């Protein structure tokens, strides 16, 4: 497939876990919606995420997996999302696959970026490898593409929690 075409790659294989640790609140400015609603209402260039779980020792920790909604790309049958996956590769995939059966959370904030520039900036990263959970994760990527800011509120929250923990144990 050419650059920008939706690709298929299995992701987000999870089951319901009653012992789930949920350290994150849904960020302000995001709305939860079903897939069908998202296809109709969410505009290209919107920062989106789904809730995921990651095993941490014997406990499961929730995290948010971010991407950038691109709209229909290169004649695709579904709306596409660009994501930085855990292998560190920027991929474009169908919204159905990105959501993996989960509800989508979409930003309600206008990005302030010109859509063609944002899509070009997003697609310039396709196929490239650059992932580090703390310094270059999917949220960093989505924030860079949609807001032209390289930030991750999840990483910032972990840093704050670690600082508080350190200060309370001293």
Short mmCIF file of N, CA and C in Angstrom, two decimals:
data_model
loop_
_atom_site.label_atom_id
_atom_site.label_comp_id
_atom_site.label_asym_id
_atom_site.label_seq_id
_atom_site.Cartn_x
_atom_site.Cartn_y
_atom_site.Cartn_z
N UNK A 1 0.84 -1.19 0.00
CA UNK A 1 0.00 0.00 0.00
C UNK A 1 0.87 1.24 0.00
N UNK A 2 0.39 2.29 -0.61
CA UNK A 2 1.13 3.55 -0.66
C UNK A 2 1.12 4.26 0.67
N UNK A 3 1.93 5.29 0.80
CA UNK A 3 1.98 6.07 2.03
C UNK A 3 0.59 6.59 2.34
N UNK A 4 0.19 6.44 3.58
CA UNK A 4 -1.08 6.97 4.03
C UNK A 4 -2.24 6.00 3.93
N UNK A 5 -2.08 4.86 3.27
CA UNK A 5 -3.17 3.90 3.18
C UNK A 5 -3.33 3.19 4.52
N UNK A 6 -4.57 2.85 4.86
CA UNK A 6 -4.79 2.16 6.13
C UNK A 6 -4.14 0.80 6.09
N UNK A 7 -3.51 0.46 7.16
CA UNK A 7 -2.87 -0.84 7.28
C UNK A 7 -3.55 -1.62 8.39
N UNK A 8 -3.33 -2.90 8.39
CA UNK A 8 -3.91 -3.76 9.41
C UNK A 8 -2.79 -4.35 10.26
N UNK A 9 -2.92 -4.20 11.57
CA UNK A 9 -1.99 -4.85 12.49
C UNK A 9 -2.70 -5.08 13.81
N UNK A 10 -2.70 -6.32 14.28
CA UNK A 10 -3.42 -6.64 15.51
C UNK A 10 -2.89 -5.83 16.67
N UNK A 11 -3.82 -5.39 17.52
CA UNK A 11 -3.43 -4.55 18.65
C UNK A 11 -4.52 -4.56 19.70
N UNK A 12 -4.18 -4.22 20.91
CA UNK A 12 -5.11 -4.04 22.01
C UNK A 12 -5.89 -5.31 22.34
N UNK A 13 -5.23 -6.45 22.40
CA UNK A 13 -5.89 -7.69 22.76
C UNK A 13 -5.98 -7.76 24.28
N UNK A 14 -7.13 -7.41 24.81
CA UNK A 14 -7.29 -7.35 26.26
C UNK A 14 -8.61 -7.97 26.67
N UNK A 15 -8.69 -8.35 27.93
CA UNK A 15 -9.96 -8.82 28.47
C UNK A 15 -10.28 -7.97 29.69
N UNK A 16 -11.48 -8.14 30.22
CA UNK A 16 -11.90 -7.35 31.38
C UNK A 16 -11.18 -7.86 32.62
N UNK A 17 -10.65 -6.94 33.40
CA UNK A 17 -9.91 -7.31 34.61
C UNK A 17 -10.47 -6.54 35.79
N UNK A 18 -10.94 -7.27 36.82
CA UNK A 18 -11.54 -6.61 37.97
C UNK A 18 -10.49 -5.95 38.86
N UNK A 19 -9.23 -6.38 38.78
CA UNK A 19 -8.19 -5.82 39.63
C UNK A 19 -7.43 -4.69 38.93
N UNK A 20 -8.07 -4.06 37.98
CA UNK A 20 -7.41 -3.03 37.18
C UNK A 20 -7.08 -1.79 38.02
N UNK A 21 -5.84 -1.35 37.92
CA UNK A 21 -5.42 -0.12 38.59
C UNK A 21 -5.63 1.02 37.60
N UNK A 22 -6.40 2.02 38.00
CA UNK A 22 -6.72 3.14 37.10
C UNK A 22 -6.16 4.44 37.67
N UNK A 23 -4.90 4.70 37.39
CA UNK A 23 -4.28 5.90 37.94
C UNK A 23 -4.66 7.17 37.20
N UNK A 24 -5.29 7.06 36.04
CA UNK A 24 -5.55 8.23 35.20
C UNK A 24 -7.02 8.58 35.20
N UNK A 25 -7.28 9.86 35.20
CA UNK A 25 -8.63 10.34 34.94
C UNK A 25 -8.68 10.72 33.46
N UNK A 26 -9.88 10.69 32.93
CA UNK A 26 -10.04 11.12 31.54
C UNK A 26 -9.69 12.61 31.50
N UNK A 27 -8.77 13.00 30.63
CA UNK A 27 -8.38 14.42 30.58
C UNK A 27 -9.55 15.32 30.20
N UNK A 28 -9.54 16.53 30.72
CA UNK A 28 -10.56 17.51 30.33
C UNK A 28 -10.47 17.74 28.83
N UNK A 29 -11.61 18.00 28.24
CA UNK A 29 -11.62 18.31 26.81
C UNK A 29 -11.72 17.08 25.92
N UNK A 30 -12.07 15.91 26.49
CA UNK A 30 -12.26 14.70 25.68
C UNK A 30 -13.66 14.17 25.88
N UNK A 31 -14.22 13.62 24.83
CA UNK A 31 -15.55 13.07 24.87
C UNK A 31 -15.49 11.60 24.46
N UNK A 32 -16.21 10.75 25.19
CA UNK A 32 -16.24 9.31 24.91
C UNK A 32 -17.36 9.01 23.91
N UNK A 33 -17.09 8.16 22.93
CA UNK A 33 -18.12 7.82 21.96
C UNK A 33 -17.91 6.44 21.37
N UNK A 34 -19.01 5.90 20.85
CA UNK A 34 -18.97 4.63 20.15
C UNK A 34 -18.34 4.84 18.78
N UNK A 35 -17.90 3.75 18.19
CA UNK A 35 -17.22 3.79 16.90
C UNK A 35 -18.06 4.44 15.80
N UNK A 36 -19.33 4.05 15.68
CA UNK A 36 -20.19 4.60 14.63
C UNK A 36 -20.34 6.11 14.78
N UNK A 37 -20.51 6.56 16.00
CA UNK A 37 -20.63 8.00 16.27
C UNK A 37 -19.33 8.72 15.93
N UNK A 38 -18.21 8.11 16.27
CA UNK A 38 -16.91 8.72 16.00
C UNK A 38 -16.69 8.91 14.50
N UNK A 39 -17.09 7.92 13.70
CA UNK A 39 -16.92 8.03 12.25
C UNK A 39 -17.65 9.25 11.68
N UNK A 40 -18.79 9.59 12.28
CA UNK A 40 -19.60 10.70 11.78
C UNK A 40 -19.20 12.05 12.37
N UNK A 41 -18.80 12.05 13.63
CA UNK A 41 -18.62 13.32 14.33
C UNK A 41 -17.19 13.82 14.46
N UNK A 42 -16.22 12.91 14.49
CA UNK A 42 -14.85 13.33 14.75
C UNK A 42 -14.18 13.76 13.45
N UNK A 43 -13.61 14.93 13.47
CA UNK A 43 -12.99 15.50 12.28
C UNK A 43 -11.54 15.06 12.13
N UNK A 44 -11.08 15.03 10.89
CA UNK A 44 -9.67 14.73 10.61
C UNK A 44 -8.80 15.74 11.36
N UNK A 45 -7.69 15.25 11.88
CA UNK A 45 -6.78 16.10 12.64
C UNK A 45 -7.04 16.12 14.12
N UNK A 46 -8.00 15.31 14.59
CA UNK A 46 -8.36 15.27 16.01
C UNK A 46 -7.48 14.27 16.75
N UNK A 47 -7.04 14.66 17.93
CA UNK A 47 -6.28 13.78 18.83
C UNK A 47 -7.28 12.85 19.51
N UNK A 48 -7.03 11.54 19.43
CA UNK A 48 -7.95 10.54 19.98
C UNK A 48 -7.18 9.54 20.84
N UNK A 49 -7.92 8.81 21.70
CA UNK A 49 -7.29 7.73 22.45
C UNK A 49 -8.30 6.67 22.83
N UNK A 50 -7.78 5.48 23.18
CA UNK A 50 -8.57 4.39 23.74
C UNK A 50 -7.90 3.99 25.05
N UNK A 51 -8.71 3.42 25.96
CA UNK A 51 -8.17 2.91 27.23
C UNK A 51 -7.58 1.53 26.98
N UNK A 52 -6.41 1.28 27.54
CA UNK A 52 -5.75 -0.02 27.40
C UNK A 52 -5.24 -0.46 28.77
N UNK A 53 -4.84 -1.70 28.87
CA UNK A 53 -4.23 -2.18 30.10
C UNK A 53 -2.88 -2.81 29.80
N UNK A 54 -1.97 -2.65 30.73
CA UNK A 54 -0.63 -3.23 30.60
C UNK A 54 -0.32 -4.00 31.87
N UNK A 55 0.19 -5.21 31.76
CA UNK A 55 0.56 -5.96 32.97
C UNK A 55 1.77 -5.32 33.65
N UNK A 56 1.65 -5.05 34.91
CA UNK A 56 2.75 -4.53 35.72
C UNK A 56 2.87 -5.49 36.90
N UNK A 57 3.86 -6.37 36.86
CA UNK A 57 3.99 -7.44 37.85
C UNK A 57 2.73 -8.28 37.81
N UNK A 58 2.02 -8.38 38.93
CA UNK A 58 0.79 -9.16 38.97
C UNK A 58 -0.44 -8.29 38.84
N UNK A 59 -0.26 -7.00 38.72
CA UNK A 59 -1.38 -6.07 38.62
C UNK A 59 -1.48 -5.56 37.19
N UNK A 60 -2.65 -5.10 36.84
CA UNK A 60 -2.86 -4.52 35.52
C UNK A 60 -3.07 -3.02 35.68
N UNK A 61 -2.35 -2.26 34.90
CA UNK A 61 -2.42 -0.81 34.99
C UNK A 61 -3.04 -0.27 33.70
N UNK A 62 -3.97 0.65 33.88
CA UNK A 62 -4.60 1.28 32.72
C UNK A 62 -3.72 2.40 32.18
N UNK A 63 -3.73 2.54 30.87
CA UNK A 63 -3.07 3.67 30.22
C UNK A 63 -3.90 4.04 29.01
N UNK A 64 -3.63 5.19 28.45
CA UNK A 64 -4.35 5.65 27.26
C UNK A 64 -3.42 5.54 26.05
N UNK A 65 -3.94 4.96 24.97
CA UNK A 65 -3.17 4.85 23.74
C UNK A 65 -3.69 5.91 22.76
N UNK A 66 -2.83 6.84 22.36
CA UNK A 66 -3.21 7.98 21.55
C UNK A 66 -2.91 7.80 20.08
N UNK A 67 -3.65 8.51 19.26
CA UNK A 67 -3.42 8.57 17.83
C UNK A 67 -4.00 9.86 17.27
N UNK A 68 -3.88 10.02 15.97
CA UNK A 68 -4.40 11.19 15.27
C UNK A 68 -5.36 10.70 14.20
N UNK A 69 -6.62 11.13 14.27
CA UNK A 69 -7.59 10.74 13.27
C UNK A 69 -7.29 11.47 11.97
N UNK A 70 -7.17 10.72 10.89
CA UNK A 70 -6.80 11.29 9.59
C UNK A 70 -7.98 11.40 8.62
N UNK A 71 -9.09 10.76 8.90
CA UNK A 71 -10.19 10.69 7.95
C UNK A 71 -9.96 9.53 7.00
N UNK A 72 -10.69 9.51 5.91
CA UNK A 72 -10.50 8.45 4.90
C UNK A 72 -9.28 8.80 4.08
N UNK A 73 -8.36 7.85 3.99
CA UNK A 73 -7.07 8.08 3.34
C UNK A 73 -6.91 7.15 2.15
N UNK A 74 -6.50 7.68 1.02
CA UNK A 74 -6.20 6.89 -0.19
C UNK A 74 -7.30 5.87 -0.52
N UNK A 75 -8.55 6.31 -0.50
CA UNK A 75 -9.65 5.44 -0.88
C UNK A 75 -9.96 4.34 0.12
N UNK A 76 -9.54 4.48 1.36
CA UNK A 76 -9.80 3.44 2.37
C UNK A 76 -11.29 3.32 2.65
N UNK A 77 -11.71 2.14 3.09
CA UNK A 77 -13.11 1.90 3.41
C UNK A 77 -13.49 2.46 4.78
N UNK A 78 -12.52 2.69 5.63
CA UNK A 78 -12.77 3.15 7.00
C UNK A 78 -11.97 4.42 7.24
N UNK A 79 -12.40 5.16 8.24
CA UNK A 79 -11.64 6.30 8.72
C UNK A 79 -10.33 5.76 9.27
N UNK A 80 -9.22 6.46 9.06
CA UNK A 80 -7.91 5.98 9.49
C UNK A 80 -7.35 6.80 10.64
N UNK A 81 -6.46 6.16 11.39
CA UNK A 81 -5.79 6.79 12.52
C UNK A 81 -4.29 6.53 12.38
N UNK A 82 -3.49 7.57 12.60
CA UNK A 82 -2.03 7.41 12.66
C UNK A 82 -1.67 7.21 14.12
N UNK A 83 -0.81 6.25 14.39
CA UNK A 83 -0.40 5.97 15.77
C UNK A 83 1.09 5.65 15.81
N UNK A 84 1.70 5.90 16.95
CA UNK A 84 3.04 5.42 17.23
C UNK A 84 2.84 4.18 18.09
N UNK A 85 3.13 3.00 17.52
CA UNK A 85 2.86 1.77 18.26
C UNK A 85 4.01 1.43 19.22
N UNK A 86 3.83 0.34 19.96
CA UNK A 86 4.81 -0.03 20.99
C UNK A 86 6.11 -0.57 20.42
N UNK A 87 6.11 -0.88 19.14
CA UNK A 87 7.37 -1.26 18.49
C UNK A 87 8.11 -0.01 18.04
N UNK A 88 7.48 1.16 18.23
CA UNK A 88 8.12 2.41 17.88
C UNK A 88 7.94 2.82 16.44
N UNK A 89 6.97 2.25 15.77
CA UNK A 89 6.76 2.56 14.36
C UNK A 89 5.46 3.32 14.19
N UNK A 90 5.52 4.41 13.43
CA UNK A 90 4.31 5.16 13.13
C UNK A 90 3.58 4.42 12.02
N UNK A 91 2.33 4.05 12.29
CA UNK A 91 1.52 3.31 11.33
C UNK A 91 0.17 3.98 11.18
N UNK A 92 -0.42 3.80 10.02
CA UNK A 92 -1.77 4.26 9.75
C UNK A 92 -2.65 3.02 9.66
N UNK A 93 -3.74 3.00 10.42
CA UNK A 93 -4.61 1.84 10.44
C UNK A 93 -6.06 2.26 10.54
N UNK A 94 -6.99 1.36 10.22
CA UNK A 94 -8.40 1.69 10.30
C UNK A 94 -8.81 2.01 11.74
N UNK A 95 -9.78 2.91 11.88
CA UNK A 95 -10.29 3.30 13.20
C UNK A 95 -10.80 2.08 13.96
N UNK A 96 -11.46 1.16 13.26
CA UNK A 96 -11.97 -0.06 13.89
C UNK A 96 -10.84 -0.82 14.58
N UNK A 97 -9.72 -0.92 13.92
CA UNK A 97 -8.58 -1.64 14.49
C UNK A 97 -7.93 -0.86 15.62
N UNK A 98 -7.81 0.44 15.46
CA UNK A 98 -7.24 1.28 16.52
C UNK A 98 -8.06 1.13 17.80
N UNK A 99 -9.38 1.12 17.67
CA UNK A 99 -10.25 1.03 18.85
C UNK A 99 -10.28 -0.37 19.45
N UNK A 100 -10.11 -1.40 18.64
CA UNK A 100 -10.08 -2.76 19.16
C UNK A 100 -11.28 -3.13 20.01
N UNK A 101 -12.48 -2.66 19.62
CA UNK A 101 -13.69 -2.97 20.37
C UNK A 101 -13.96 -2.03 21.54
N UNK A 102 -13.09 -1.08 21.75
CA UNK A 102 -13.25 -0.14 22.86
C UNK A 102 -13.88 1.16 22.36
N UNK A 103 -14.40 1.93 23.30
CA UNK A 103 -14.92 3.25 22.97
C UNK A 103 -13.75 4.19 22.71
N UNK A 104 -14.00 5.13 21.86
CA UNK A 104 -12.99 6.13 21.49
C UNK A 104 -13.22 7.39 22.31
N UNK A 105 -12.13 8.00 22.71
CA UNK A 105 -12.19 9.32 23.35
C UNK A 105 -11.58 10.30 22.36
N UNK A 106 -12.31 11.37 22.06
CA UNK A 106 -11.86 12.34 21.07
C UNK A 106 -11.76 13.71 21.71
N UNK A 107 -10.72 14.43 21.36
CA UNK A 107 -10.53 15.78 21.86
C UNK A 107 -11.62 16.69 21.32
N UNK A 108 -12.10 17.58 22.16
CA UNK A 108 -13.09 18.56 21.72
C UNK A 108 -12.44 19.90 21.44
N UNK A 109 -11.13 19.97 21.64
CA UNK A 109 -10.40 21.23 21.41
C UNK A 109 -10.03 21.37 19.95
N UNK A 110 -10.18 22.57 19.45
CA UNK A 110 -9.69 22.85 18.09
C UNK A 110 -8.18 22.89 18.17
N UNK A 111 -7.51 22.29 17.23
CA UNK A 111 -6.06 22.18 17.31
C UNK A 111 -5.35 23.48 17.01
N UNK A 112 -5.97 24.36 16.24
CA UNK A 112 -5.28 25.59 15.87
C UNK A 112 -4.27 25.39 14.77
N UNK A 113 -4.09 24.15 14.32
CA UNK A 113 -3.15 23.83 13.25
C UNK A 113 -3.92 23.73 11.94
N UNK A 114 -3.31 24.10 10.85
CA UNK A 114 -3.93 23.93 9.54
C UNK A 114 -3.94 22.44 9.21
N UNK A 115 -5.10 21.92 8.81
CA UNK A 115 -5.25 20.49 8.58
C UNK A 115 -4.23 19.92 7.59
N UNK A 116 -4.01 20.54 6.43
CA UNK A 116 -3.01 19.96 5.51
C UNK A 116 -1.62 19.90 6.14
N UNK A 117 -1.24 20.92 6.90
CA UNK A 117 0.07 20.92 7.57
C UNK A 117 0.13 19.82 8.62
N UNK A 118 -0.96 19.66 9.36
CA UNK A 118 -1.00 18.65 10.42
C UNK A 118 -0.90 17.25 9.83
N UNK A 119 -1.66 16.99 8.78
CA UNK A 119 -1.61 15.67 8.14
C UNK A 119 -0.22 15.42 7.56
N UNK A 120 0.36 16.43 6.93
CA UNK A 120 1.72 16.28 6.36
C UNK A 120 2.72 16.00 7.47
N UNK A 121 2.61 16.70 8.61
CA UNK A 121 3.52 16.49 9.73
C UNK A 121 3.35 15.08 10.29
N UNK A 122 2.11 14.63 10.36
CA UNK A 122 1.82 13.28 10.86
C UNK A 122 2.41 12.23 9.92
N UNK A 123 2.11 12.36 8.64
CA UNK A 123 2.54 11.36 7.67
C UNK A 123 4.05 11.37 7.44
N UNK A 124 4.71 12.47 7.74
CA UNK A 124 6.17 12.52 7.61
C UNK A 124 6.85 11.51 8.53
N UNK A 125 6.13 11.08 9.57
CA UNK A 125 6.69 10.12 10.53
C UNK A 125 6.34 8.67 10.20
N UNK A 126 5.46 8.44 9.21
CA UNK A 126 5.00 7.08 8.93
C UNK A 126 6.18 6.16 8.62
N UNK A 127 6.18 5.00 9.27
CA UNK A 127 7.21 3.99 9.04
C UNK A 127 8.49 4.22 9.80
N UNK A 128 8.63 5.35 10.46
CA UNK A 128 9.86 5.64 11.19
C UNK A 128 9.80 5.01 12.57
N UNK A 129 10.95 4.72 13.11
CA UNK A 129 11.05 4.10 14.42
C UNK A 129 11.63 5.07 15.41
N UNK A 130 10.88 5.35 16.43
CA UNK A 130 11.36 6.19 17.52
C UNK A 130 10.38 6.09 18.67
N UNK A 131 10.62 5.17 19.61
CA UNK A 131 9.72 5.00 20.74
C UNK A 131 10.51 4.87 22.03
N UNK A 132 10.07 5.60 23.01
CA UNK A 132 10.57 5.48 24.37
C UNK A 132 9.40 5.86 25.26
N UNK A 133 9.02 4.98 26.17
CA UNK A 133 7.83 5.21 26.97
C UNK A 133 7.87 6.56 27.69
N UNK A 134 9.03 6.97 28.17
CA UNK A 134 9.12 8.21 28.94
C UNK A 134 9.37 9.45 28.11
N UNK A 135 10.02 9.30 26.95
CA UNK A 135 10.42 10.50 26.22
C UNK A 135 9.82 10.62 24.82
N UNK A 136 9.27 9.54 24.28
CA UNK A 136 8.70 9.60 22.93
C UNK A 136 7.67 8.48 22.77
N UNK A 137 6.48 8.70 23.34
CA UNK A 137 5.45 7.67 23.26
C UNK A 137 4.30 8.13 22.35
N UNK A 138 3.24 7.36 22.31
CA UNK A 138 2.12 7.66 21.41
C UNK A 138 1.47 9.00 21.72
N UNK A 139 1.43 9.39 22.99
CA UNK A 139 0.84 10.68 23.35
C UNK A 139 1.75 11.83 22.92
N UNK A 140 3.06 11.67 23.08
CA UNK A 140 3.99 12.68 22.56
C UNK A 140 3.75 12.88 21.06
N UNK A 141 3.65 11.76 20.32
CA UNK A 141 3.46 11.80 18.88
C UNK A 141 2.15 12.52 18.52
N UNK A 142 1.05 12.14 19.15
CA UNK A 142 -0.25 12.74 18.84
C UNK A 142 -0.26 14.23 19.20
N UNK A 143 0.36 14.59 20.31
CA UNK A 143 0.42 16.01 20.71
C UNK A 143 1.26 16.82 19.73
N UNK A 144 2.37 16.24 19.28
CA UNK A 144 3.22 16.92 18.31
C UNK A 144 2.46 17.16 17.01
N UNK A 145 1.75 16.15 16.56
CA UNK A 145 1.03 16.28 15.29
C UNK A 145 -0.15 17.25 15.37
N UNK A 146 -0.91 17.21 16.45
CA UNK A 146 -2.13 18.01 16.53
C UNK A 146 -1.94 19.39 17.16
N UNK A 147 -0.97 19.50 18.07
CA UNK A 147 -0.80 20.76 18.80
C UNK A 147 0.57 21.38 18.60
N UNK A 148 1.41 20.68 17.88
CA UNK A 148 2.81 21.11 17.67
C UNK A 148 3.53 21.29 19.00
N UNK A 149 3.14 20.45 19.99
CA UNK A 149 3.79 20.42 21.31
C UNK A 149 4.20 18.98 21.58
N UNK A 150 5.42 18.79 22.01
CA UNK A 150 5.91 17.45 22.29
C UNK A 150 5.72 17.19 23.78
N UNK A 151 4.52 16.66 24.15
CA UNK A 151 4.22 16.44 25.56
C UNK A 151 3.38 15.20 25.77
N UNK A 152 3.47 14.67 26.98
CA UNK A 152 2.65 13.54 27.39
C UNK A 152 2.17 13.81 28.81
N UNK A 153 0.87 14.05 28.95
CA UNK A 153 0.31 14.31 30.28
C UNK A 153 0.41 13.07 31.16
N UNK A 154 0.38 11.87 30.55
CA UNK A 154 0.54 10.64 31.34
C UNK A 154 1.94 10.58 31.95
N UNK A 155 2.97 10.89 31.16
CA UNK A 155 4.34 10.87 31.66
C UNK A 155 4.51 11.95 32.73
N UNK A 156 3.96 13.13 32.48
CA UNK A 156 4.04 14.21 33.46
C UNK A 156 3.39 13.80 34.78
N UNK A 157 2.25 13.09 34.71
CA UNK A 157 1.57 12.62 35.92
C UNK A 157 2.41 11.61 36.68
N UNK A 158 3.05 10.70 35.95
CA UNK A 158 3.91 9.71 36.61
C UNK A 158 5.08 10.41 37.30
N UNK A 159 5.67 11.39 36.64
CA UNK A 159 6.78 12.15 37.24
C UNK A 159 6.32 12.83 38.52
N UNK A 160 5.12 13.42 38.50
CA UNK A 160 4.59 14.10 39.69
C UNK A 160 4.34 13.10 40.81
N UNK A 161 3.75 11.92 40.45
CA UNK A 161 3.49 10.90 41.48
C UNK A 161 4.80 10.41 42.08
N UNK A 162 5.82 10.22 41.26
CA UNK A 162 7.12 9.75 41.75
C UNK A 162 7.76 10.79 42.65
N UNK A 163 7.63 12.06 42.31
CA UNK A 163 8.19 13.13 43.13
C UNK A 163 7.49 13.18 44.48
N UNK A 164 6.17 13.09 44.48
CA UNK A 164 5.41 13.10 45.74
C UNK A 164 5.80 11.90 46.58
N UNK A 165 5.92 10.73 45.97
CA UNK A 165 6.30 9.51 46.69
C UNK A 165 7.69 9.68 47.31
N UNK A 166 8.61 10.23 46.55
CA UNK A 166 9.96 10.46 47.04
C UNK A 166 9.96 11.42 48.21
N UNK A 167 9.20 12.49 48.09
CA UNK A 167 9.16 13.52 49.15
C UNK A 167 8.51 13.00 50.42
N UNK A 168 7.52 12.10 50.29
CA UNK A 168 6.83 11.59 51.47
C UNK A 168 7.62 10.49 52.16
N UNK A 169 8.59 9.89 51.47
CA UNK A 169 9.39 8.82 52.10
C UNK A 169 10.69 9.34 52.70
N UNK A 170 10.99 10.61 52.46
CA UNK A 170 12.25 11.18 52.97
C UNK A 170 12.06 11.69 54.37
#
